[in-house]
Amino acid sequence: MTFSPTSMSSSLSSSDTDVASVITAPPPSYSAATQLQSRLKSFFSPTTTTPHLMGEVPSFTLPDDFDLTNQKGFKSNSWFTPAHMNSQKGIRRVSSAPNANKLLVKQQQQQQYPRPPLTPSTHSLYHQSSKEDVGSMLTFGRRTFRRTYSSASIKVKQLQVGPSSFVKIRMLGKGDVGKVYMVKQKNTDKLFAMKVLSKRVMLKRNKVKRALAEQEILATSNHPFIVTLYHSFQSQDYLYFVMEYCMGGEFFRALQLRPGKCLNEEGAQFYAAEVIAALEYLHLHGFIYRDLKPENILLHQSGHIMLSDFDLSKGSSPPGNPGVVKSTSPNLPPSIDTKCCVNNLRTNSFVGTEEYIAPEVIKGCGHTSSVDWWTLGILIYEMLYGTTPFKGSNRSETFGRVLHCDPKFSHQPAPYQQHTPSSPCKGLIRRLLHKDEGRRLGSRAGASDIKAHPFFKSVNFALLRHESPPIVPLVQLPNGIDALNFRKMPPESCSLDLEADINVSSPRSIYPSSARANTSHDDDNNNSNNDSTVKDVSGVNDNPFEKFNSMTLYHEGDSDPEFDHY
Ligand SMILES: Nc1ncnc2c1ncn2[C@@H]1O[C@H](COP(=O)(O)OP(=O)(O)OP(=O)(O)O)[C@@H](O)[C@H]1O
């Protein structure tokens, strides 16, 4: 398909006119990081210390008519009705009833570890200091933090763009509360992916905390396999994320286009290794991802992966310090324990995607970072077999299999595969899909456990970026506008009228959307959401989007004069 950008381009909504009209917030401050953590984070280069996002935003008027109730009814299954599924909430992301005890514990934790407030003086100091040498000390509020090598790889600046700085090219995808557009920056002609989230819809569906979590992760991550955020800002009605445009589109689509919708073992090993590197980085920073699936893996033009969509992720506050664990083999050096960075994070939310959901999530007995290793097991299986291991004809059957069945490996090669999976490969999948999270691979030291498995014996994790990916996306035009692997969006959806067509399930023709869409019943996130939303209505808490920062981020390697000094 050929495509003329000029014929299809349209300026962004006139209500969101320019930088001046954007509600700006100061950039974030950095959190404290221990020396060990800093050293390890630099080791996982390129990376950064964690800026916590505590901006102050001028208040604005909320739409009068927002509704606190979730619109969709959740139909629980006859054989399985855990308490957290009984409430009448949306099917795609089911929210749980608030749990008073947990709220109390959370509040106590917050009192114990308050995030440092950011004052205008602190962020102006930050700007002045952004050129300072590695290792210099910065003072934020009452706390002093050591800048490390890694923190110099992202510069947080005052917002330099607004909605009108971009021209919309086309819609790339549509989610629960927003849309993602391919946009072109007017003065540079650079392409970006712009995620636009409707505040109204977020308030309606209690998704405010999710957007804040996503911003925190995107703004603090600087990793080759995690999608890069360049700007974030908000207007009266929308939140905006301007991210690197992943020309290769969804890994899910790329898989679907392959014969048998699968990869050979070598290919699966490659993508699994990149995913492990990304998850390891997230865990190190204290985040559990919780929604690994091929739809959330995007492909860079080079074919390397970029993890995206962090709205179901959960952060540990504060993240624990990484440790060092003895290797399981006497011939191997000790390895890094990233499990302990997320050790204090146990959450009871019902989140994930049906076919990828872990047993402990279904049981509702609380889950930890081990859920990410479960989903990795499902992903590897899907890459090899073109289908997930526990898929049933409906949700009830799928959950039943997740809880009670072992993954099946046929003695014959799967269609379009020349071989059956090797023993190390099957062994890895079995160990990742262990029903008991305490005995699952990764439960001891996190990613290091998995990297040390014989299946990855031939993989050099440090050099992954230099490997040639098995799938290199076909970009039909040199400017990347007509890339493959995106869902076909109806042309009439190419408007910024978000209210009109948000929550129309994404057209996933191959799988029924219910099986592939995220499900959530997010007690810990939504407890606070519910809480803050209720306050908003009563007028006690004026702005639920206060903590959403408006900022521009520069990464090492971007054309920014400040980086030229390094
Ligand atoms: N950086 C990007 N580059 C290219 N395409 C992207 C990018 N980010 C998102 N997309 C496209 O937009 C789709 C939706 O993005 P994303 O999953 O982040 O949105 P969402 O609103 O959070 O969706 P969901 O409700 O499924 O969580 C993706 O599946 C992908 O096709």
CSV table of C-alpha atoms in Angstrom, one decimal, residues 328-510:
chain,number,residue,atom,x,y,z
A,328,THR,CA,24.2,-22.7,40.8
A,329,SER,CA,27.3,-24.0,39.1
A,330,PRO,CA,30.8,-23.9,40.6
A,331,ASN,CA,32.2,-22.9,37.2
A,332,LEU,CA,30.1,-19.7,36.9
A,333,PRO,CA,30.7,-16.4,38.7
A,334,PRO,CA,28.1,-15.1,41.2
A,335,SER,CA,25.2,-13.3,39.6
A,336,ILE,CA,23.0,-10.4,40.3
A,337,ASP,CA,19.8,-10.9,42.4
A,338,THR,CA,17.1,-8.7,41.0
A,339,LYS,CA,14.4,-10.6,42.8
A,340,CYS,CA,15.2,-8.7,46.0
A,341,CYS,CA,14.6,-5.3,44.2
A,342,VAL,CA,10.9,-6.3,44.0
A,343,ASN,CA,10.8,-8.4,47.2
A,344,ASN,CA,8.6,-6.0,49.1
A,345,LEU,CA,6.0,-6.0,46.3
A,346,ARG,CA,3.2,-8.4,46.7
A,347,THR,CA,0.0,-7.4,45.1
A,348,ASN,CA,-3.4,-8.9,44.9
A,349,SER,CA,-4.7,-7.3,41.7
A,350,PHE,CA,-6.4,-9.4,39.2
A,351,VAL,CA,-4.4,-8.2,36.2
A,352,GLY,CA,-3.0,-9.8,33.1
A,353,THR,CA,-4.2,-11.3,29.9
A,354,GLU,CA,-6.4,-14.3,30.0
A,355,GLU,CA,-4.2,-16.8,28.3
A,356,TYR,CA,-1.1,-15.4,30.0
A,357,ILE,CA,-2.5,-15.2,33.5
A,358,ALA,CA,-0.6,-17.0,36.3
A,359,PRO,CA,-2.3,-19.4,38.7
A,360,GLU,CA,-1.6,-17.2,41.7
A,361,VAL,CA,-3.3,-14.3,40.0
A,362,ILE,CA,-6.4,-16.4,39.3
A,363,LYS,CA,-6.4,-17.7,42.9
A,364,GLY,CA,-6.3,-14.1,44.1
A,365,CYS,CA,-3.9,-15.0,46.9
A,366,GLY,CA,-1.4,-12.3,46.0
A,367,HIS,CA,1.4,-12.3,43.4
A,368,THR,CA,5.0,-11.2,43.0
A,369,SER,CA,7.5,-10.6,40.3
A,370,SER,CA,7.3,-14.3,39.5
A,371,VAL,CA,4.2,-13.6,37.4
A,372,ASP,CA,6.6,-12.1,34.8
A,373,TRP,CA,8.5,-15.4,34.6
A,374,TRP,CA,5.2,-17.3,34.2
A,375,THR,CA,4.2,-15.1,31.3
A,376,LEU,CA,7.7,-15.6,29.8
A,377,GLY,CA,7.0,-19.3,29.8
A,378,ILE,CA,3.7,-18.8,28.0
A,379,LEU,CA,5.4,-16.5,25.5
A,380,ILE,CA,8.1,-19.0,24.6
A,381,TYR,CA,5.5,-21.7,24.2
A,382,GLU,CA,3.5,-19.5,21.9
A,383,MET,CA,6.5,-18.5,19.8
A,384,LEU,CA,7.2,-22.2,19.2
A,385,TYR,CA,3.7,-23.6,18.8
A,386,GLY,CA,1.7,-20.6,17.5
A,387,THR,CA,-0.8,-21.0,20.3
A,388,THR,CA,-0.7,-20.7,24.1
A,389,PRO,CA,-0.4,-23.8,26.3
A,390,PHE,CA,-3.6,-23.5,28.4
A,391,LYS,CA,-6.0,-22.0,25.9
A,392,GLY,CA,-9.5,-23.2,26.3
A,393,SER,CA,-12.7,-22.6,24.5
A,394,ASN,CA,-13.7,-20.0,27.1
A,395,ARG,CA,-12.3,-18.2,30.0
A,396,SER,CA,-13.5,-20.8,32.5
A,397,GLU,CA,-11.8,-23.6,30.6
A,398,THR,CA,-8.6,-21.6,30.2
A,399,PHE,CA,-8.4,-20.7,33.9
A,400,GLY,CA,-9.1,-24.4,34.8
A,401,ARG,CA,-6.2,-25.5,32.6
A,402,VAL,CA,-3.9,-22.8,34.0
A,403,LEU,CA,-4.6,-24.1,37.5
A,404,HIS,CA,-4.6,-27.8,36.9
A,405,CYS,CA,-2.9,-28.8,33.7
A,406,ASP,CA,0.7,-29.1,32.6
A,407,PRO,CA,1.8,-27.7,29.3
A,408,LYS,CA,1.7,-30.3,26.5
A,409,PHE,CA,4.5,-31.0,24.2
A,410,SER,CA,3.6,-33.3,21.3
A,411,HIS,CA,6.0,-35.9,20.1
A,412,GLN,CA,5.5,-34.6,16.5
A,413,PRO,CA,6.9,-31.3,15.5
A,414,ALA,CA,4.3,-28.6,15.5
A,415,PRO,CA,3.0,-27.6,12.0
A,416,TYR,CA,5.7,-25.8,10.0
A,417,GLN,CA,8.3,-26.7,12.6
A,418,GLN,CA,11.1,-29.1,11.5
A,419,HIS,CA,11.8,-30.3,15.0
A,420,THR,CA,10.1,-30.8,18.3
A,421,PRO,CA,11.5,-28.5,21.0
A,422,SER,CA,14.8,-29.6,22.5
A,423,SER,CA,14.9,-31.0,26.1
A,424,PRO,CA,16.4,-27.8,27.5
A,425,CYS,CA,13.7,-25.8,25.9
A,426,LYS,CA,10.9,-28.0,27.2
A,427,GLY,CA,12.6,-28.0,30.6
A,428,LEU,CA,12.8,-24.3,30.7
A,429,ILE,CA,9.1,-23.9,29.8
A,430,ARG,CA,8.1,-26.4,32.4
A,431,ARG,CA,10.2,-24.7,35.1
A,432,LEU,CA,8.8,-21.2,34.1
A,433,LEU,CA,5.2,-22.6,34.2
A,434,HIS,CA,5.6,-24.2,37.6
A,435,LYS,CA,2.2,-23.6,39.3
A,436,ASP,CA,3.9,-22.9,42.6
A,437,GLU,CA,5.5,-19.4,42.3
A,438,GLY,CA,7.9,-20.2,45.1
A,439,ARG,CA,9.4,-23.1,43.1
A,440,ARG,CA,9.2,-21.4,39.7
A,441,LEU,CA,12.4,-20.6,37.9
A,442,GLY,CA,13.3,-17.0,38.8
A,443,SER,CA,11.9,-17.2,42.3
A,444,ARG,CA,15.4,-17.3,43.8
A,445,ALA,CA,17.3,-14.5,42.2
A,446,GLY,CA,15.1,-13.3,39.3
A,447,ALA,CA,16.5,-13.0,35.7
A,448,SER,CA,19.9,-14.5,36.6
A,449,ASP,CA,18.2,-17.8,37.4
A,450,ILE,CA,16.7,-17.9,33.9
A,451,LYS,CA,19.8,-16.6,32.1
A,452,ALA,CA,21.7,-19.5,33.7
A,453,HIS,CA,19.4,-22.1,32.4
A,454,PRO,CA,20.9,-24.5,29.8
A,455,PHE,CA,18.5,-23.3,27.1
A,456,PHE,CA,20.4,-20.0,27.1
A,457,LYS,CA,23.8,-21.5,27.2
A,458,SER,CA,24.8,-20.2,23.8
A,459,VAL,CA,23.4,-16.7,24.4
A,460,ASN,CA,25.6,-13.8,25.3
A,461,PHE,CA,23.2,-11.5,27.0
A,462,ALA,CA,25.6,-8.5,27.0
A,463,LEU,CA,25.8,-8.6,23.2
A,464,LEU,CA,22.2,-9.1,22.3
A,465,ARG,CA,21.9,-5.7,20.7
A,466,HIS,CA,24.6,-6.7,18.2
A,467,GLU,CA,22.9,-9.9,17.1
A,468,SER,CA,20.9,-10.0,13.9
A,469,PRO,CA,17.2,-10.5,14.8
A,470,PRO,CA,15.3,-13.4,13.2
A,471,ILE,CA,12.6,-11.0,11.8
A,472,VAL,CA,13.7,-7.8,10.3
A,473,PRO,CA,10.6,-5.7,9.6
A,474,LEU,CA,9.9,-4.8,6.0
A,475,VAL,CA,9.6,-1.1,5.9
A,476,GLN,CA,8.1,-0.3,2.5
A,477,LEU,CA,8.9,3.4,2.3
A,478,PRO,CA,12.3,4.7,3.4
A,479,ASN,CA,10.6,7.1,5.8
A,480,GLY,CA,8.9,4.2,7.5
A,481,ILE,CA,5.4,5.6,7.2
A,482,ASP,CA,3.9,2.5,5.5
A,483,ALA,CA,5.3,-0.1,7.9
A,484,LEU,CA,3.8,-3.5,8.3
A,485,ASN,CA,2.6,-5.3,11.5
A,486,PHE,CA,0.1,-2.7,12.7
A,487,ARG,CA,-3.5,-3.5,13.0
A,488,LYS,CA,-5.6,-2.1,10.2
A,489,MET,CA,-7.5,0.8,11.6
A,490,PRO,CA,-10.7,2.0,9.9
A,491,PRO,CA,-10.1,5.5,8.3
A,492,GLU,CA,-13.0,7.1,10.2
A,493,SER,CA,-11.1,6.3,13.4
A,494,CYS,CA,-8.4,8.7,12.4
A,495,SER,CA,-9.8,11.5,14.4
A,496,LEU,CA,-8.9,12.8,17.8
A,497,ASP,CA,-12.4,12.4,18.9
A,498,LEU,CA,-11.4,10.0,21.6
A,499,GLU,CA,-14.7,9.6,23.3
A,500,ALA,CA,-16.3,8.4,20.1
A,501,ASP,CA,-14.4,5.3,19.6
A,502,ILE,CA,-12.3,4.4,22.6
A,503,ASN,CA,-13.1,1.1,24.1
A,504,VAL,CA,-14.1,-0.5,20.8
A,505,SER,CA,-12.1,-3.7,21.2
A,506,SER,CA,-9.0,-3.7,19.1
A,507,PRO,CA,-9.6,-5.7,15.9
A,508,ARG,CA,-7.7,-8.9,16.8
A,509,SER,CA,-9.1,-11.1,14.1
A,510,ILE,CA,-7.1,-14.1,14.9
